[in-house]
Amino acid sequence: MTFPDPVQYAIPLFIIAMVIEMIAIRRGARGAYDWRDTGTSLAMGLGNTLAGAALGGAVVALAFQLWDWRLFTLPLTWWSLALCFVLDDLAYYWFHRSAHRVRWFWASHVIHHSSQHYNLSTALRQTWTGFFSLSFLFRCPLFLLGFHPGLVFFCGGLNLIYQFFIHTESVGRLPRWVEAVMNTPSHHRVHHGTNPAYLDRNYAGVFIVWDRMFGTFVAEDAAEPARYGIVRNLASFNPLWVAVHEWVGIARDLMAARSLRAAWMAMAGPPGWKTGETSDVIRARALVMPPAGQPAE
Amino acid sequence: MVFILSALGVLLVMGLARVMGFAADPVLDEAQARRRAADALAGFRPQACALAGDGRAALVQGDDGAIALVRPLGDRWVVRRLDGAAVSAGDGALLIRPAEPMFPPTRLALGAAAADWARRLGAGA
C-alpha cells in the first residue's frame, strides 16, 4: 500500500496562495511581507525538503520497524484515517509543546519562529535539523498502536497543509464554532507572538481543543497585537545561520558549563534558562513590571 | 524535478515580493526607538535615546543604566542589550560590534553626542 505525499502536490497551491496574499495586502488587507525575509523563509522550506529527502528514509525505516511490533492491526478505512488524523494531531501538540519547552527540540523548531513577519511564507520557514533533534519520536506511539506508517505520514502531510493556511494576518476571526474547535489564524498569531502573554501558548496543529484541554490556550486580544519573532530576534537573513544558530548556542553553553547540571540544562532546560529569560520568567516579570504607562496587575 | 520547480518558485515569489514593493527600509524616531527597546527587552525601561543621523539605528539607555542597540533587519528591527560589545568612536560616529556571532557591525552617526555615548558605553572617544 502506498500513500501519496500531499505536501508535494500542495506546493503549487502554496505559491499561488502567497501571490494572492501579497496582492490582497497591496489592496489593503492586513499583513506584511519583506522580500528578504520571504527569501529566507522559502530557502528554509527548500532546505527542509532536501533534508527530508536525505534523512527521511531512516525515519520511514524506523516507523516500519515499530509497526512490525504493533499492538493492533488497524484496517485502512475511513474511520482509521479519521482516527489517525486526530491522534497524529494530538502527537503534534505534544511534539510542539516540547519543541518550545526543551531547548534540544527548540534548537530545531526555533527556525519556524525566527521571522518577524507572519504571512504564508512564514509557514514554509522550516527546520533543516528535525532529524537531528529527534522530533520524529513523538509519532512512534501511532506506529506501535498499529496505524500503517504510510497512513500516519499522509495524515502528517495533511496537517502541515492545514497549518500553512493559518499563517496569515489577512484573516481575522472565523465563525465562533470554528474558533472553538479548530486552530485558526487568530489562535496561531498568538502562538507566534513574543508578547509576554502570548509566549509559549497555543501549540495546536489543527485542533485548538488540545490547548483548551491542557491549559495552554490564550485568545488573541485585539488590544495586544502580536509582535512576531523570537525573544532575541536574529540579526541576519543568512539561511545557514538561521538553521544552526541555536545549536551553536547550545554548543557554546555546553563548553562553558561548569557542572553536569549546567550542561544538562543547556540541552534539556527551557530556552532562555541560562540567561534567566524563559517564557515563564518573562511573563511573570511583565505582570509585576509592565512597560511604562501600563498598570501592574 | 520537484526540487528545481520549487527553487524556481522561491525565486518567483521573492522577485514578485520585491517588484510589488515589499522592500521597505524604514527609519526610526526617538519614541519608536524607545518603544522597540521596551518591547524587545523584558523589564527594560527606556530613558535616554540617541538616534543615528539617518534614523536607521539608535541607542537607548534604560533606567538601570543598560544600553540597548536598535538596528534594522529588512523592514523590521533587532534590539540587543550591549553587554561586552566592542565600541569604537571617531568622526562623530560610533561603530558597535555586539559580542554575538553573525550580528553585523552597526555604525551610528551621532554627531556631537557620539563622545558622550562612547563614554556611556565605556569606549574612548
CSV table of C-alpha atoms in Angstrom, one decimal:
chain,number,residue,atom,x,y,z
A,1,MET,CA,0.0,0.0,0.0
A,2,THR,CA,1.5,3.3,-1.0
A,3,PHE,CA,0.3,6.8,0.0
A,4,PRO,CA,0.8,10.0,-1.9
A,5,ASP,CA,2.8,12.8,-0.2
A,6,PRO,CA,0.1,15.5,-0.1
A,7,VAL,CA,2.7,18.3,0.6
A,8,GLN,CA,4.4,17.7,-2.8
A,9,TYR,CA,1.1,18.2,-4.6
A,10,ALA,CA,0.3,21.3,-2.5
A,11,ILE,CA,3.4,23.2,-3.4
A,12,PRO,CA,1.9,24.9,-6.4
A,13,LEU,CA,-1.1,25.8,-4.3
A,14,PHE,CA,1.3,27.3,-1.7
A,15,ILE,CA,2.9,29.6,-4.3
A,16,ILE,CA,-0.5,30.7,-5.7
A,17,ALA,CA,-1.7,31.4,-2.1
A,18,MET,CA,1.3,33.5,-1.3
A,19,VAL,CA,0.8,35.6,-4.5
A,20,ILE,CA,-2.9,36.1,-3.7
A,21,GLU,CA,-2.0,37.1,-0.1
A,22,MET,CA,0.6,39.7,-1.4
A,23,ILE,CA,-1.9,41.1,-3.8
A,24,ALA,CA,-4.6,41.3,-1.1
A,25,ILE,CA,-2.1,43.1,1.2
A,26,ARG,CA,-1.3,45.6,-1.5
A,27,ARG,CA,-5.1,46.2,-1.9
A,28,GLY,CA,-5.5,46.9,1.8
A,29,ALA,CA,-5.7,43.6,3.6
A,30,ARG,CA,-3.9,43.3,7.0
A,31,GLY,CA,-0.4,41.9,6.7
A,32,ALA,CA,3.1,42.5,5.6
A,33,TYR,CA,5.9,40.9,3.5
A,34,ASP,CA,9.6,41.7,3.1
A,35,TRP,CA,11.2,40.2,0.1
A,36,ARG,CA,14.4,39.4,2.0
A,37,ASP,CA,12.5,37.8,4.9
A,38,THR,CA,10.4,35.8,2.4
A,39,GLY,CA,13.5,34.7,0.6
A,40,THR,CA,15.0,33.3,3.8
A,41,SER,CA,11.7,31.6,4.7
A,42,LEU,CA,11.4,29.9,1.3
A,43,ALA,CA,15.1,28.9,1.4
A,44,MET,CA,14.5,27.3,4.7
A,45,GLY,CA,11.5,25.4,3.2
A,46,LEU,CA,13.5,24.2,0.3
A,47,GLY,CA,16.3,23.1,2.6
A,48,ASN,CA,13.8,21.2,4.7
A,49,THR,CA,12.6,19.3,1.7
A,50,LEU,CA,16.2,18.4,0.9
A,51,ALA,CA,16.9,17.3,4.5
A,52,GLY,CA,13.7,15.2,4.3
A,53,ALA,CA,14.9,13.6,1.1
A,54,ALA,CA,18.3,12.8,2.6
A,55,LEU,CA,17.3,11.6,6.0
A,56,GLY,CA,13.6,10.7,5.8
A,57,GLY,CA,14.4,7.2,4.7
A,58,ALA,CA,15.8,6.4,8.2
A,59,VAL,CA,12.6,7.7,9.8
A,60,VAL,CA,10.5,5.6,7.5
A,61,ALA,CA,12.6,2.5,8.3
A,62,LEU,CA,12.1,3.1,12.0
A,63,ALA,CA,8.4,3.6,11.5
A,64,PHE,CA,8.1,0.3,9.7
A,65,GLN,CA,10.2,-1.5,12.4
A,66,LEU,CA,7.9,-0.2,15.1
A,67,TRP,CA,4.8,-1.1,13.1
A,68,ASP,CA,6.1,-4.7,13.0
A,69,TRP,CA,5.8,-4.6,16.7
A,70,ARG,CA,2.3,-3.1,16.7
A,71,LEU,CA,-0.3,-3.9,19.3
A,72,PHE,CA,-3.2,-4.0,16.9
A,73,THR,CA,-3.6,-4.3,13.2
A,74,LEU,CA,-5.8,-1.4,12.2
A,75,PRO,CA,-7.5,-1.6,8.8
A,76,LEU,CA,-7.1,1.1,6.2
A,77,THR,CA,-10.5,2.6,6.1
A,78,TRP,CA,-12.3,5.9,6.6
A,79,TRP,CA,-12.5,5.6,10.4
A,80,SER,CA,-8.9,4.6,10.8
A,81,LEU,CA,-7.9,7.6,8.6
A,82,ALA,CA,-10.0,10.0,10.8
A,83,LEU,CA,-8.7,8.4,14.0
A,84,CYS,CA,-5.2,8.6,12.8
A,85,PHE,CA,-5.6,12.2,11.8
A,86,VAL,CA,-6.9,13.2,15.2
A,87,LEU,CA,-4.3,11.2,17.1
A,88,ASP,CA,-1.5,12.4,14.9
A,89,ASP,CA,-2.6,16.0,15.7
A,90,LEU,CA,-2.5,15.1,19.4
A,91,ALA,CA,1.0,13.8,19.0
A,92,TYR,CA,1.8,17.0,17.1
A,93,TYR,CA,0.6,19.0,20.1
A,94,TRP,CA,3.0,17.3,22.5
A,95,PHE,CA,5.8,17.5,20.0
A,96,HIS,CA,5.2,21.2,19.5
A,97,ARG,CA,4.8,21.8,23.3
A,98,SER,CA,8.1,20.0,23.9
A,99,ALA,CA,9.7,21.9,21.0
A,100,HIS,CA,9.1,25.1,22.9
A,101,ARG,CA,10.0,23.9,26.4
A,102,VAL,CA,13.0,21.8,25.8
A,103,ARG,CA,16.0,23.5,24.2
A,104,TRP,CA,17.2,20.4,22.3
A,105,PHE,CA,13.9,20.4,20.4
A,106,TRP,CA,13.7,24.2,20.3
A,107,ALA,CA,17.0,24.3,18.5
A,108,SER,CA,15.3,22.7,15.6
A,109,HIS,CA,11.9,24.4,15.9
A,110,VAL,CA,13.1,27.9,16.5
A,111,ILE,CA,13.7,28.3,12.8
A,112,HIS,CA,10.0,28.4,12.2
A,113,HIS,CA,9.6,31.3,14.7
A,114,SER,CA,12.7,33.2,13.6
A,115,SER,CA,10.8,35.5,11.2
A,116,GLN,CA,9.4,38.8,12.5
A,117,HIS,CA,6.7,38.5,9.8
A,118,TYR,CA,3.6,36.4,9.9
A,119,ASN,CA,2.5,35.5,6.5
A,120,LEU,CA,2.1,32.5,4.4
A,121,SER,CA,5.8,32.4,3.6
A,122,THR,CA,6.5,32.1,7.3
A,123,ALA,CA,4.7,28.8,7.3
A,124,LEU,CA,7.4,27.4,4.9
A,125,ARG,CA,10.2,28.6,7.2
A,126,GLN,CA,11.0,25.0,8.4
A,127,THR,CA,13.9,23.3,10.1
A,128,TRP,CA,16.8,21.6,8.4
A,129,THR,CA,17.7,19.7,11.6
A,130,GLY,CA,14.4,18.0,12.6
A,131,PHE,CA,16.0,14.6,12.2
A,132,PHE,CA,18.9,15.5,14.5
A,133,SER,CA,16.6,16.8,17.2
A,134,LEU,CA,14.7,13.5,17.2
A,135,SER,CA,11.3,15.2,16.6
A,136,PHE,CA,10.0,12.1,14.9
A,137,LEU,CA,9.9,10.2,18.2
A,138,PHE,CA,6.6,11.8,19.0
A,139,ARG,CA,4.9,9.9,16.3
A,140,CYS,CA,6.2,6.5,17.4
A,141,PRO,CA,3.2,5.6,19.6
A,142,LEU,CA,1.0,5.7,16.5
A,143,PHE,CA,3.1,3.0,14.7
A,144,LEU,CA,3.1,0.9,17.8
A,145,LEU,CA,-0.7,1.3,18.1
A,146,GLY,CA,-1.0,-0.2,14.6
A,147,PHE,CA,-1.5,2.7,12.2
A,148,HIS,CA,0.2,2.0,8.9
A,149,PRO,CA,3.3,4.3,8.6
A,150,GLY,CA,2.1,5.5,5.2
A,151,LEU,CA,-1.2,6.5,6.7
A,152,VAL,CA,0.5,8.3,9.6
A,153,PHE,CA,2.8,10.3,7.2
A,154,PHE,CA,-0.2,11.0,4.9
A,155,CYS,CA,-2.1,12.5,7.9
A,156,GLY,CA,1.0,14.4,8.9
A,157,GLY,CA,1.2,15.9,5.4
A,158,LEU,CA,-2.5,17.0,5.6
A,159,ASN,CA,-1.8,18.5,9.0
A,160,LEU,CA,1.1,20.6,7.5
A,161,ILE,CA,-1.0,21.7,4.6
A,162,TYR,CA,-3.8,22.9,7.0
A,163,GLN,CA,-1.2,24.8,9.1
A,164,PHE,CA,0.1,26.6,6.0
A,165,PHE,CA,-3.1,28.4,5.6
A,166,ILE,CA,-3.4,29.7,9.2
A,167,HIS,CA,-0.1,31.7,8.8
A,168,THR,CA,-1.8,34.9,7.8
A,169,GLU,CA,-2.8,38.2,9.2
A,170,SER,CA,-5.2,38.8,6.4
A,171,VAL,CA,-7.9,36.6,8.0
A,172,GLY,CA,-9.4,38.0,11.2
A,173,ARG,CA,-11.7,35.8,13.3
A,174,LEU,CA,-13.6,32.9,11.9
A,175,PRO,CA,-17.1,31.8,13.0
A,176,ARG,CA,-17.3,31.1,16.7
A,177,TRP,CA,-17.7,27.3,16.3
A,178,VAL,CA,-14.6,27.2,14.1
A,179,GLU,CA,-12.6,29.3,16.6
A,180,ALA,CA,-13.8,26.9,19.4
A,181,VAL,CA,-12.6,23.7,17.8
A,182,MET,CA,-10.0,24.5,15.1
A,183,ASN,CA,-6.7,26.2,15.2
A,184,THR,CA,-7.2,29.4,13.2
A,185,PRO,CA,-5.1,32.3,12.0
A,186,SER,CA,-6.2,34.2,15.2
A,187,HIS,CA,-5.1,31.4,17.5
A,188,HIS,CA,-1.8,30.9,15.7
A,189,ARG,CA,-0.9,34.6,15.6
A,190,VAL,CA,-0.9,34.3,19.4
A,191,HIS,CA,1.5,31.3,19.1
A,192,HIS,CA,3.9,33.3,17.0
A,193,GLY,CA,3.8,36.4,19.3
A,194,THR,CA,6.6,37.3,21.6
A,195,ASN,CA,4.4,39.4,23.8
A,196,PRO,CA,4.7,38.1,27.4
A,197,ALA,CA,1.1,37.0,27.5
A,198,TYR,CA,1.4,35.1,24.2
A,199,LEU,CA,4.8,33.3,24.7
A,200,ASP,CA,4.5,29.5,24.6
A,201,ARG,CA,0.8,29.4,24.1
A,202,ASN,CA,-1.5,27.7,21.5
A,203,TYR,CA,0.6,24.8,20.5
A,204,ALA,CA,-2.2,23.2,18.4
A,205,GLY,CA,-1.7,21.9,14.9
A,206,VAL,CA,-5.2,21.5,13.6
A,207,PHE,CA,-7.5,21.2,16.6
A,208,ILE,CA,-7.2,24.0,19.2
A,209,VAL,CA,-9.1,21.8,21.7
A,210,TRP,CA,-5.8,20.3,22.8
A,211,ASP,CA,-4.7,23.7,24.2
A,212,ARG,CA,-8.1,24.1,25.8
A,213,MET,CA,-7.8,20.7,27.4
A,214,PHE,CA,-4.2,21.0,28.6
A,215,GLY,CA,-4.3,24.6,29.8
A,216,THR,CA,-2.2,26.3,27.2
A,217,PHE,CA,-4.8,28.3,25.3
A,218,VAL,CA,-4.8,32.1,25.1
A,219,ALA,CA,-7.2,34.0,22.9
A,220,GLU,CA,-6.0,36.8,20.7
A,221,ASP,CA,-6.5,40.2,22.3
A,222,ALA,CA,-7.3,43.0,19.8
A,223,ALA,CA,-5.7,45.5,22.2
A,224,GLU,CA,-2.5,43.5,22.2
A,225,PRO,CA,-1.3,42.9,18.6
A,226,ALA,CA,1.2,40.1,18.4
A,227,ARG,CA,4.9,41.1,17.9
A,228,TYR,CA,6.2,38.2,15.9
A,229,GLY,CA,9.5,36.5,16.1
A,230,ILE,CA,11.6,35.2,19.0
A,231,VAL,CA,12.8,36.7,22.3
A,232,ARG,CA,16.2,37.5,20.7
A,233,ASN,CA,15.4,38.1,17.1
A,234,LEU,CA,18.1,37.2,14.6
A,235,ALA,CA,20.1,40.0,13.0
A,236,SER,CA,20.8,38.0,9.8
A,237,PHE,CA,18.8,36.6,6.9
A,238,ASN,CA,21.6,34.1,6.2
A,239,PRO,CA,19.7,30.7,5.9
A,240,LEU,CA,22.6,28.7,7.3
A,241,TRP,CA,22.8,30.8,10.4
A,242,VAL,CA,19.0,30.7,10.8
A,243,ALA,CA,19.3,26.9,10.6
A,244,VAL,CA,22.0,26.4,13.1
A,245,HIS,CA,22.1,29.4,15.4
A,246,GLU,CA,20.5,27.7,18.4
A,247,TRP,CA,22.7,24.6,18.0
A,248,VAL,CA,25.7,26.9,18.1
A,249,GLY,CA,24.3,28.5,21.3
A,250,ILE,CA,23.9,25.0,22.9
A,251,ALA,CA,27.5,24.1,21.9
A,252,ARG,CA,28.8,27.3,23.4
A,253,ASP,CA,26.8,26.9,26.6
A,254,LEU,CA,28.0,23.3,26.9
A,255,MET,CA,31.6,24.3,26.6
A,256,ALA,CA,31.1,27.0,29.2
A,257,ALA,CA,29.2,24.7,31.6
A,258,ARG,CA,31.0,24.1,34.9
A,259,SER,CA,28.7,21.4,36.3
A,260,LEU,CA,26.7,18.4,35.0
A,261,ARG,CA,23.5,20.2,35.8
A,262,ALA,CA,24.5,23.3,33.8
A,263,ALA,CA,25.4,21.0,30.9
A,264,TRP,CA,22.1,19.2,31.2
A,265,MET,CA,20.1,22.4,31.4
A,266,ALA,CA,21.9,23.8,28.4
A,267,MET,CA,20.4,21.0,26.4
A,268,ALA,CA,17.2,19.9,28.2
A,269,GLY,CA,16.2,23.0,30.1
A,270,PRO,CA,13.8,25.6,28.7
A,271,PRO,CA,15.0,28.0,26.1
A,272,GLY,CA,16.5,31.1,27.9
A,273,TRP,CA,17.4,29.1,31.1
A,274,LYS,CA,21.0,30.3,31.2
A,275,THR,CA,20.1,34.0,30.8
A,276,GLY,CA,17.0,33.8,33.0
A,277,GLU,CA,14.8,34.7,30.1
A,278,THR,CA,12.5,31.8,29.9
A,279,SER,CA,8.9,32.4,28.9
A,280,ASP,CA,7.7,31.9,32.4
A,281,VAL,CA,10.1,34.4,33.8
A,282,ILE,CA,9.3,37.0,31.1
A,283,ARG,CA,5.6,36.5,31.7
A,284,ALA,CA,6.0,36.8,35.5
A,285,ARG,CA,8.2,39.9,35.1
A,286,ALA,CA,5.7,41.6,32.8
A,287,LEU,CA,2.9,41.1,35.4
A,288,VAL,CA,4.8,42.8,38.2
A,289,MET,CA,6.7,45.3,36.0
A,290,PRO,CA,4.7,46.2,32.9
A,291,PRO,CA,6.1,48.5,30.3
A,292,ALA,CA,6.0,52.2,31.2
A,293,GLY,CA,2.5,53.6,31.0
A,294,GLN,CA,0.7,50.3,31.8
A,295,PRO,CA,-0.6,49.4,35.3
A,296,ALA,CA,0.8,46.4,37.1
A,297,GLU,CA,-1.8,43.5,37.6
B,1,MET,CA,12.4,17.8,-10.9
B,2,VAL,CA,10.3,18.8,-7.9
B,3,PHE,CA,13.3,20.5,-6.3
B,4,ILE,CA,14.1,22.5,-9.4
B,5,LEU,CA,10.5,23.7,-9.7
B,6,SER,CA,10.4,24.5,-6.0
B,7,ALA,CA,13.6,26.6,-6.4
B,8,LEU,CA,12.1,28.4,-9.3
B,9,GLY,CA,9.0,29.0,-7.2
B,10,VAL,CA,11.2,30.5,-4.4
B,11,LEU,CA,12.8,32.9,-6.9
B,12,LEU,CA,9.5,33.8,-8.4
B,13,VAL,CA,7.8,34.6,-5.1
B,14,MET,CA,10.9,36.6,-3.8
B,15,GLY,CA,11.1,38.5,-7.1
B,16,LEU,CA,7.4,39.2,-7.0
B,17,ALA,CA,7.6,40.5,-3.4
B,18,ARG,CA,10.4,42.8,-4.5
B,19,VAL,CA,8.6,44.1,-7.5
B,20,MET,CA,5.4,44.6,-5.5
B,21,GLY,CA,7.3,46.9,-3.2
B,22,PHE,CA,7.7,44.7,-0.1
B,23,ALA,CA,11.2,46.2,0.3
B,24,ALA,CA,10.9,49.0,2.8
B,25,ASP,CA,13.9,50.4,4.7
B,26,PRO,CA,12.1,52.2,7.5
B,27,VAL,CA,13.6,54.9,9.8
B,28,LEU,CA,13.1,55.4,13.5
B,29,ASP,CA,12.2,58.4,15.6
B,30,GLU,CA,13.2,58.6,19.2
B,31,ALA,CA,9.8,57.5,20.5
B,32,GLN,CA,9.8,54.5,18.2
B,33,ALA,CA,13.3,53.5,19.3
B,34,ARG,CA,12.4,53.6,22.9
B,35,ARG,CA,9.3,51.6,22.3
B,36,ARG,CA,11.2,49.0,20.2
B,37,ALA,CA,13.7,48.6,23.1
B,38,ALA,CA,11.0,48.3,25.7
B,39,ASP,CA,9.0,45.8,23.7
B,40,ALA,CA,12.1,43.6,22.9
B,41,LEU,CA,13.8,43.5,26.3
B,42,ALA,CA,11.8,42.3,29.3
B,43,GLY,CA,11.9,44.7,32.1
B,44,PHE,CA,13.7,47.4,30.1
B,45,ARG,CA,12.5,50.9,30.9
B,46,PRO,CA,13.9,53.3,28.3
B,47,GLN,CA,15.2,56.7,29.3
B,48,ALA,CA,17.8,58.5,27.2
B,49,CYS,CA,18.0,57.9,23.4
B,50,ALA,CA,20.4,58.7,20.7
B,51,LEU,CA,19.2,58.4,17.1
B,52,ALA,CA,21.6,57.9,14.2
B,53,GLY,CA,21.5,60.7,11.7
B,54,ASP,CA,19.9,58.6,9.1
B,55,GLY,CA,17.3,57.2,11.5
B,56,ARG,CA,18.4,53.7,10.7
B,57,ALA,CA,19.7,52.8,14.2
B,58,ALA,CA,19.5,54.0,17.8
B,59,LEU,CA,21.0,53.6,21.2
B,60,VAL,CA,18.6,53.6,24.1
B,61,GLN,CA,19.6,53.7,27.8
B,62,GLY,CA,17.4,52.1,30.4
B,63,ASP,CA,16.7,53.3,33.9
B,64,ASP,CA,19.1,50.6,35.2
B,65,GLY,CA,21.9,52.1,33.1
B,66,ALA,CA,21.9,49.3,30.5
B,67,ILE,CA,22.2,50.4,26.9
B,68,ALA,CA,20.3,48.8,24.0
B,69,LEU,CA,21.1,48.9,20.3
B,70,VAL,CA,18.2,49.1,17.9
B,71,ARG,CA,19.2,48.3,14.3
B,72,PRO,CA,17.3,47.3,11.2
B,73,LEU,CA,16.8,43.9,9.6
B,74,GLY,CA,14.9,44.3,6.4
B,75,ASP,CA,11.7,46.2,7.3
B,76,ARG,CA,11.9,45.2,10.9
B,77,TRP,CA,14.2,46.0,13.9
B,78,VAL,CA,16.5,44.0,16.0
B,79,VAL,CA,17.3,45.0,19.6
B,80,ARG,CA,20.3,43.9,21.7
B,81,ARG,CA,21.4,44.8,25.2
B,82,LEU,CA,25.0,45.9,24.7
B,83,ASP,CA,26.9,43.6,27.1
B,84,GLY,CA,30.5,43.3,26.1
B,85,ALA,CA,30.2,44.9,22.7
B,86,ALA,CA,33.3,46.4,21.0
B,87,VAL,CA,32.8,50.1,20.5
B,88,SER,CA,35.0,52.5,18.6
B,89,ALA,CA,34.4,56.2,18.1
B,90,GLY,CA,35.5,58.8,15.6
B,91,ASP,CA,34.3,61.5,13.3
B,92,GLY,CA,31.1,61.9,15.2
B,93,ALA,CA,30.1,58.3,14.8
B,94,LEU,CA,30.2,55.1,16.8
B,95,LEU,CA,30.9,51.7,15.4
B,96,ILE,CA,29.4,49.0,17.5
B,97,ARG,CA,30.1,45.2,17.3
B,98,PRO,CA,28.0,43.3,19.7
B,99,ALA,CA,29.6,40.2,21.1
B,100,GLU,CA,27.4,37.8,19.1
B,101,PRO,CA,28.1,35.7,16.1
B,102,MET,CA,26.6,36.9,12.8
B,103,PHE,CA,25.5,40.2,14.3
B,104,PRO,CA,26.6,42.9,11.8
B,105,PRO,CA,28.6,45.8,13.0
B,106,THR,CA,26.5,48.9,13.3
B,107,ARG,CA,27.6,52.5,12.5
B,108,LEU,CA,25.7,55.3,14.2
B,109,ALA,CA,26.4,58.9,13.1
B,110,LEU,CA,25.6,60.7,16.3
B,111,GLY,CA,27.4,64.0,15.7
B,112,ALA,CA,28.3,65.8,18.9
B,113,ALA,CA,26.6,63.2,21.0
B,114,ALA,CA,29.0,60.5,19.9
B,115,ALA,CA,31.6,61.2,22.6
B,116,ASP,CA,29.0,61.1,25.4
B,117,TRP,CA,27.6,57.8,24.2
B,118,ALA,CA,31.0,56.3,23.7
B,119,ARG,CA,31.7,57.2,27.3
B,120,ARG,CA,28.4,55.6,28.4
B,121,LEU,CA,29.4,52.5,26.6
B,122,GLY,CA,32.8,52.5,28.2
B,123,ALA,CA,34.8,53.3,25.0
B,124,GLY,CA,37.2,56.1,24.4
B,125,ALA,CA,36.1,58.9,22.1
